[in-house]
Amino acid sequence: MRRISARAHAKINLHLGVGDLREDGYHDLVTVFQSLSLADTVTLDISAEETVASGSIVGALTVNGLDAASVPRDAGNLAWRAVDKLVDHYRVQFGLEEAPRVYINIHKGIPTAGGMAGGSADAAAALVATHALLSETYPALPMGTLLELAAELGSDVPFTLRGGTMLGTGRGEQLTPMLSRGTYHWALIFFREGLSTPAVFQELDRLRAEGITSGPSLHTEDLARTLMTGDPEKLAGTLTNDLQLPAIMLRRDVARTLDVGRQAGALAAMVSGSGPTVAFLCDSQLQARDLVDDLLADGSAYSGATAHGPGKGAHVID
Ligand code: ATP
């Protein structure tokens, strides 16, 4: 048995502007992603004896770590789908016939259904690990092809593949690198119950139809300028999330946690992506640690972590 592991990081949306519902069921987004130090690790155990000529090459999938019980262990898991997608691409493009059977393990450090792109990160890590395996025998793929395959797996998969700081448009899959100086520290509070991303988008559509909330936040120029200063106090004034109100409407406990963190001195408090994870921008790692401890001690959430950004894209680890 041989082993290849890859790591991919969570994302936070420093700006999340959501446009109207498109005909294909997606919403147009203008978003600024930044990857965080929080990460999942995907490990492929590659069988020395078993080979597979058609269909899925995945023998089984196991999960441990944070929220492991709520992660699917079958072909619905995004990491499983990513392995098969890349193998199918090599079958069509390079005539791959026999591939070794692989067994996947995912170690979760990213909360599930927490608005931090955990499943997408697993797909990105699985893509780079499988690519490392297949490109030992067949040609390596250019990044552009990997990004296209990533976008077919999910809107956030291309960003988790590339990491860093990026402007995302379209469904969030069209990426343009942005400059970001310095390191930003976050206190993250996770909730036992996740939120369904489609349900939060639907709630936004409902709030807009009823005139309760206004149209999309499309401008990222101030944020772009702020990111170049490396000053977290300035960044605090430019964070935007159009999904924050709908997430709060669906989960009132999120609003309470936002308030507690603000009162405890966070520079800014925001819902991460579609939530319910709440992210507090802090001026140091120490303040972030204290904030997580305070919020956990008062019982308003069940777990939390500190993280800093920007982090890396998906990469193979030794
Ligand atoms: P995003 O921020 O991209 O909207 P999220 O962080 O809110 O996503 P995920 O953790 O990616 O949500 O999980 C969403 C759903 O995807 C889960 O409820 C789960 O059923 C499914 N899923 C499939 N593969 C995975 C995976 N590898 N890890 C976690 N969830 C997965």
Coordinates of C-alpha atoms and ligand atoms in Angstrom, one line a residue:
M1 CA 0.0 0.0 0.0
R2 CA 1.3 3.4 -0.9
R3 CA 0.1 6.7 0.5
I4 CA -0.4 10.2 -0.9
S5 CA -1.8 13.0 1.3
A6 CA -2.9 16.5 0.3
R7 CA -4.2 19.4 2.3
A8 CA -6.7 22.1 1.4
H9 CA -7.8 25.1 3.4
A10 CA -11.1 26.7 4.5
K11 CA -12.2 29.9 2.9
I12 CA -13.7 33.1 4.3
N13 CA -15.6 35.5 2.1
L14 CA -14.3 39.0 2.9
H15 CA -16.9 40.3 0.5
L16 CA -19.9 38.3 -0.6
G17 CA -22.2 40.2 -3.0
V18 CA -25.1 38.1 -4.3
G19 CA -26.9 39.0 -7.5
D20 CA -30.2 37.9 -8.8
L21 CA -31.2 34.2 -9.4
R22 CA -30.0 33.1 -12.8
E23 CA -32.0 30.8 -15.2
D24 CA -29.6 27.9 -14.4
G25 CA -30.6 28.1 -10.7
Y26 CA -27.3 29.8 -9.6
H27 CA -26.8 33.3 -8.4
D28 CA -24.2 35.7 -9.9
L29 CA -21.6 36.5 -7.2
V30 CA -19.0 39.1 -6.7
T31 CA -16.9 37.8 -3.9
V32 CA -13.5 38.2 -2.4
F33 CA -12.2 34.9 -1.0
Q34 CA -9.3 34.5 1.4
S35 CA -8.1 31.1 2.5
L36 CA -7.5 30.4 6.2
S37 CA -5.0 28.2 8.1
L38 CA -7.9 25.9 9.0
A39 CA -7.5 22.8 6.8
D40 CA -8.7 19.2 5.9
T41 CA -6.3 16.5 4.9
V42 CA -7.2 13.9 2.3
T43 CA -5.1 10.7 2.2
L44 CA -5.2 8.2 -0.6
D45 CA -4.1 4.7 0.2
I46 CA -3.2 3.1 -3.1
S47 CA -3.5 -0.6 -3.4
A48 CA -0.5 -2.5 -4.7
E49 CA -2.7 -5.6 -5.7
E50 CA -6.1 -4.3 -6.9
T51 CA -6.6 -2.5 -10.1
V52 CA -9.8 -1.2 -11.6
A53 CA -10.6 -1.0 -15.4
S54 CA -13.9 0.9 -15.3
G55 CA -16.2 2.7 -12.9
S56 CA -15.1 4.1 -9.6
I57 CA -11.6 3.4 -8.4
V58 CA -12.5 4.2 -4.8
G59 CA -12.8 1.2 -2.6
A60 CA -14.0 3.0 0.6
L61 CA -13.9 6.3 2.3
T62 CA -13.4 7.0 6.0
V63 CA -13.7 10.3 7.9
N64 CA -12.3 11.5 11.2
G65 CA -11.9 14.8 13.0
L66 CA -14.4 17.7 13.4
D67 CA -18.1 16.9 12.5
A68 CA -16.9 13.6 11.0
A69 CA -20.3 12.0 11.7
S70 CA -22.1 14.4 9.3
V71 CA -19.9 13.8 6.3
P72 CA -21.1 11.3 3.7
R73 CA -18.9 8.2 3.2
D74 CA -20.2 7.1 -0.2
A75 CA -19.9 8.3 -3.8
G76 CA -21.7 11.5 -2.8
N77 CA -18.7 12.7 -0.9
L78 CA -17.0 15.5 -2.9
A79 CA -13.5 13.9 -2.4
W80 CA -14.7 10.6 -3.9
R81 CA -16.3 12.4 -6.8
A82 CA -13.1 14.4 -7.4
V83 CA -11.0 11.2 -7.6
D84 CA -13.4 9.6 -10.1
K85 CA -13.7 12.8 -12.2
L86 CA -9.9 13.0 -12.7
V87 CA -9.6 9.3 -13.5
D88 CA -12.4 9.7 -16.1
H89 CA -10.6 12.6 -17.6
Y90 CA -7.4 10.5 -17.9
R91 CA -9.4 7.6 -19.4
V92 CA -10.8 9.9 -22.1
Q93 CA -7.7 12.0 -22.8
F94 CA -4.8 9.6 -22.3
G95 CA -6.4 6.1 -22.7
L96 CA -5.9 5.2 -19.0
E97 CA -7.1 1.6 -18.7
E98 CA -6.1 0.1 -15.4
A99 CA -5.9 2.3 -12.3
P100 CA -5.0 1.1 -8.8
R101 CA -7.9 0.9 -6.3
V102 CA -7.6 3.7 -3.8
Y103 CA -9.0 4.1 -0.2
I104 CA -9.7 7.6 0.9
N105 CA -9.4 9.0 4.4
I106 CA -10.5 12.6 5.2
H107 CA -9.3 14.3 8.4
K108 CA -11.6 17.2 9.0
G109 CA -10.4 20.4 10.6
I110 CA -13.1 22.5 8.7
P111 CA -16.6 22.4 10.1
T112 CA -19.2 20.7 7.8
A113 CA -22.0 22.8 6.4
G114 CA -20.4 25.8 8.1
G115 CA -20.0 28.1 5.2
M116 CA -16.3 27.6 5.0
A117 CA -16.1 25.4 1.9
G118 CA -15.1 22.2 3.8
G119 CA -16.4 19.8 1.2
S120 CA -14.9 21.9 -1.6
A121 CA -11.6 21.8 0.1
D122 CA -11.7 18.0 0.2
A123 CA -12.5 17.9 -3.5
A124 CA -9.5 20.2 -4.2
A125 CA -7.2 18.1 -2.0
A126 CA -8.5 14.9 -3.6
L127 CA -7.8 16.4 -7.1
V128 CA -4.2 17.3 -6.3
A129 CA -3.5 13.9 -4.7
T130 CA -5.0 12.0 -7.6
H131 CA -3.2 14.2 -10.0
A132 CA 0.1 13.5 -8.3
L133 CA -0.6 9.8 -8.6
L134 CA -1.7 9.8 -12.3
S135 CA 1.0 12.2 -13.5
E136 CA 3.7 9.7 -12.4
T137 CA 2.7 7.6 -15.5
Y138 CA 0.7 10.0 -17.7
P139 CA 1.1 13.6 -18.6
A140 CA 0.5 16.3 -15.9
L141 CA -2.4 18.6 -16.6
P142 CA -2.1 22.3 -16.8
M143 CA -3.7 24.3 -13.9
G144 CA -6.4 25.6 -16.3
T145 CA -7.7 22.1 -16.9
L146 CA -7.6 21.2 -13.2
L147 CA -9.6 24.4 -12.5
E148 CA -12.2 23.5 -15.2
L149 CA -12.6 20.0 -13.6
A150 CA -12.8 21.7 -10.2
A151 CA -15.6 24.0 -11.3
E152 CA -17.6 21.0 -12.5
L153 CA -17.4 19.6 -8.9
G154 CA -18.6 22.8 -7.2
S155 CA -18.5 26.6 -7.3
D156 CA -16.0 26.9 -4.4
V157 CA -13.7 24.1 -5.6
P158 CA -11.5 26.2 -7.9
F159 CA -10.8 28.7 -5.1
T160 CA -9.9 26.0 -2.6
L161 CA -7.6 24.6 -5.3
R162 CA -5.8 27.9 -5.7
G163 CA -6.0 29.5 -2.3
G164 CA -4.6 32.9 -1.3
T165 CA -6.8 35.9 -1.9
M166 CA -9.0 36.1 -5.0
L167 CA -11.8 37.9 -6.6
G168 CA -14.5 35.4 -7.6
T169 CA -17.2 36.2 -10.2
G170 CA -19.7 34.1 -12.1
R171 CA -20.8 31.4 -9.6
G172 CA -17.6 32.3 -7.8
E173 CA -15.6 30.0 -10.0
Q174 CA -14.0 32.7 -12.2
L175 CA -11.0 33.8 -10.2
T176 CA -8.6 36.8 -10.4
P177 CA -5.8 37.0 -7.9
M178 CA -5.8 40.0 -5.5
L179 CA -3.0 41.5 -3.4
S180 CA -3.2 41.1 0.3
R181 CA -0.5 42.3 2.7
G182 CA 0.1 41.0 6.2
T183 CA -1.8 38.4 8.2
Y184 CA -5.3 38.6 9.5
H185 CA -6.4 36.8 12.6
W186 CA -9.8 35.3 13.2
A187 CA -11.8 33.8 16.0
L188 CA -14.3 31.2 14.5
I189 CA -17.3 29.9 16.3
F190 CA -19.0 26.8 15.0
F191 CA -22.5 25.6 15.6
R192 CA -23.7 22.0 16.2
E193 CA -26.3 22.3 13.4
G194 CA -25.1 23.4 10.0
L195 CA -27.1 25.5 7.5
S196 CA -28.0 24.4 4.0
T197 CA -26.4 26.8 1.4
P198 CA -29.4 26.6 -1.0
A199 CA -31.8 27.4 1.8
V200 CA -29.8 30.6 2.7
F201 CA -29.8 31.7 -0.9
Q202 CA -33.6 31.1 -1.1
E203 CA -34.1 33.1 2.0
L204 CA -32.2 36.0 0.4
D205 CA -34.4 35.8 -2.6
R206 CA -37.5 35.9 -0.4
L207 CA -36.2 38.9 1.6
R208 CA -35.5 40.8 -1.6
A209 CA -38.9 39.9 -3.1
E210 CA -40.6 41.3 0.0
G211 CA -38.4 44.4 -0.1
I212 CA -36.8 43.6 3.3
T213 CA -33.3 43.8 2.0
S214 CA -31.7 45.6 -0.9
G215 CA -29.9 44.5 -4.0
P216 CA -26.4 43.1 -4.4
S217 CA -23.2 44.6 -2.9
L218 CA -21.1 44.7 -6.1
H219 CA -18.2 47.0 -5.1
T220 CA -15.0 45.6 -3.9
E221 CA -12.7 48.6 -4.6
D222 CA -12.5 49.8 -1.0
L223 CA -11.8 46.3 0.2
A224 CA -9.0 45.8 -2.4
R225 CA -7.3 49.0 -1.2
T226 CA -7.7 48.0 2.4
L227 CA -6.1 44.6 1.8
M228 CA -3.0 46.3 0.6
T229 CA -2.6 48.2 3.9
G230 CA -2.4 45.0 6.0
D231 CA -4.3 46.9 8.7
P232 CA -7.0 44.8 10.3
E233 CA -8.8 47.8 11.7
K234 CA -9.3 49.2 8.2
L235 CA -10.3 45.8 6.9
A236 CA -13.0 45.6 9.6
G237 CA -14.8 48.5 8.0
T238 CA -15.0 46.9 4.6
L239 CA -16.3 43.4 5.3
T240 CA -19.6 42.7 3.5
N241 CA -21.9 39.6 3.3
D242 CA -25.2 39.7 1.6
L243 CA -26.0 36.3 3.0
Q244 CA -25.6 37.5 6.6
L245 CA -29.2 38.6 7.1
P246 CA -30.8 35.5 5.5
A247 CA -28.6 33.3 7.6
I248 CA -29.7 35.2 10.8
M249 CA -33.3 35.0 9.8
L250 CA -33.0 31.2 9.6
R251 CA -30.9 30.9 12.8
R252 CA -31.4 33.5 15.5
D253 CA -28.7 32.0 17.7
V254 CA -26.2 33.4 15.1
A255 CA -27.3 37.0 15.8
R256 CA -26.7 36.4 19.5
T257 CA -23.2 35.1 18.9
L258 CA -22.4 38.1 16.7
D259 CA -23.4 40.5 19.4
V260 CA -21.5 38.7 22.2
G261 CA -18.3 38.8 20.1
R262 CA -18.8 42.5 19.2
Q263 CA -19.2 43.3 22.9
A264 CA -16.1 41.3 23.7
G265 CA -14.0 43.6 21.5
A266 CA -13.7 42.0 18.1
L267 CA -12.8 44.4 15.4
A268 CA -15.6 43.0 13.2
A269 CA -18.1 40.3 13.4
M270 CA -19.6 38.5 10.4
V271 CA -21.3 35.3 9.2
S272 CA -18.9 33.2 7.1
G273 CA -20.3 32.7 3.7
S274 CA -23.8 31.1 4.0
G275 CA -23.2 30.4 7.7
P276 CA -23.8 29.5 10.4
T277 CA -20.1 29.8 11.3
V278 CA -19.4 33.2 12.8
A279 CA -16.0 34.9 12.2
F280 CA -14.6 37.6 14.3
L281 CA -11.7 39.7 13.0
C282 CA -9.1 40.3 15.7
D283 CA -6.0 42.4 16.0
S284 CA -3.8 39.5 17.2
Q285 CA -3.7 35.7 17.6
L286 CA -3.9 36.2 21.3
Q287 CA -7.1 38.3 21.1
A288 CA -8.6 35.6 18.8
R289 CA -7.7 32.8 21.3
D290 CA -9.3 34.8 24.2
L291 CA -12.4 35.5 22.2
V292 CA -12.9 31.8 21.4
D293 CA -12.4 30.9 25.0
D294 CA -14.9 33.5 26.2
L295 CA -17.6 32.5 23.8
L296 CA -17.2 28.8 24.5
A297 CA -17.2 29.5 28.2
D298 CA -20.6 31.3 28.1
G299 CA -22.1 28.3 26.3
S300 CA -23.3 30.1 23.2
A301 CA -21.6 27.7 20.8
Y302 CA -20.2 24.2 21.0
S303 CA -16.8 24.6 19.4
G304 CA -14.4 27.2 17.9
A305 CA -11.0 27.7 16.6
T306 CA -8.5 30.4 15.7
A307 CA -7.3 30.8 12.2
H308 CA -5.2 33.2 10.1
G309 CA -5.2 34.2 6.5
P310 CA -4.2 34.2 3.8
G311 CA -3.5 30.4 3.5
K312 CA -2.3 28.2 0.7
G313 CA -4.1 26.4 -2.1
A314 CA -4.4 22.6 -2.1
H315 CA -1.1 20.9 -2.0
V316 CA 0.5 17.5 -1.6
I317 CA 2.1 17.0 1.8
D318 CA 4.8 14.5 2.8
Ligands
ATP1 P1 -19.9 26.3 1.2 O1 -19.2 27.2 2.1 O2 -19.0 25.9 0.0 O3 -21.2 26.7 0.8 P2 -20.2 24.5 3.4 O4 -18.9 24.7 4.1 O5 -21.4 25.3 4.0 O6 -20.1 24.8 1.9 P3 -19.7 21.8 3.3 O7 -19.0 21.5 4.5 O8 -18.9 21.8 2.0 O9 -20.6 23.0 3.5 O10 -20.8 20.6 3.2 C1 -22.1 20.8 2.6 C2 -22.7 19.4 2.4 O11 -22.0 18.7 1.5 C3 -22.7 18.6 3.7 O12 -23.9 18.7 4.4 C4 -22.5 17.2 3.2 O13 -23.7 16.4 3.1 C5 -21.9 17.3 1.7 N1 -20.5 16.8 1.6 C6 -20.1 16.1 0.5 N2 -18.8 15.9 0.6 C7 -18.4 16.4 1.8 C8 -17.1 16.5 2.5 N3 -16.0 15.9 1.9 N4 -17.1 17.2 3.6 C9 -18.2 17.8 4.1 N5 -19.4 17.7 3.6 C10 -19.5 17.0 2.4

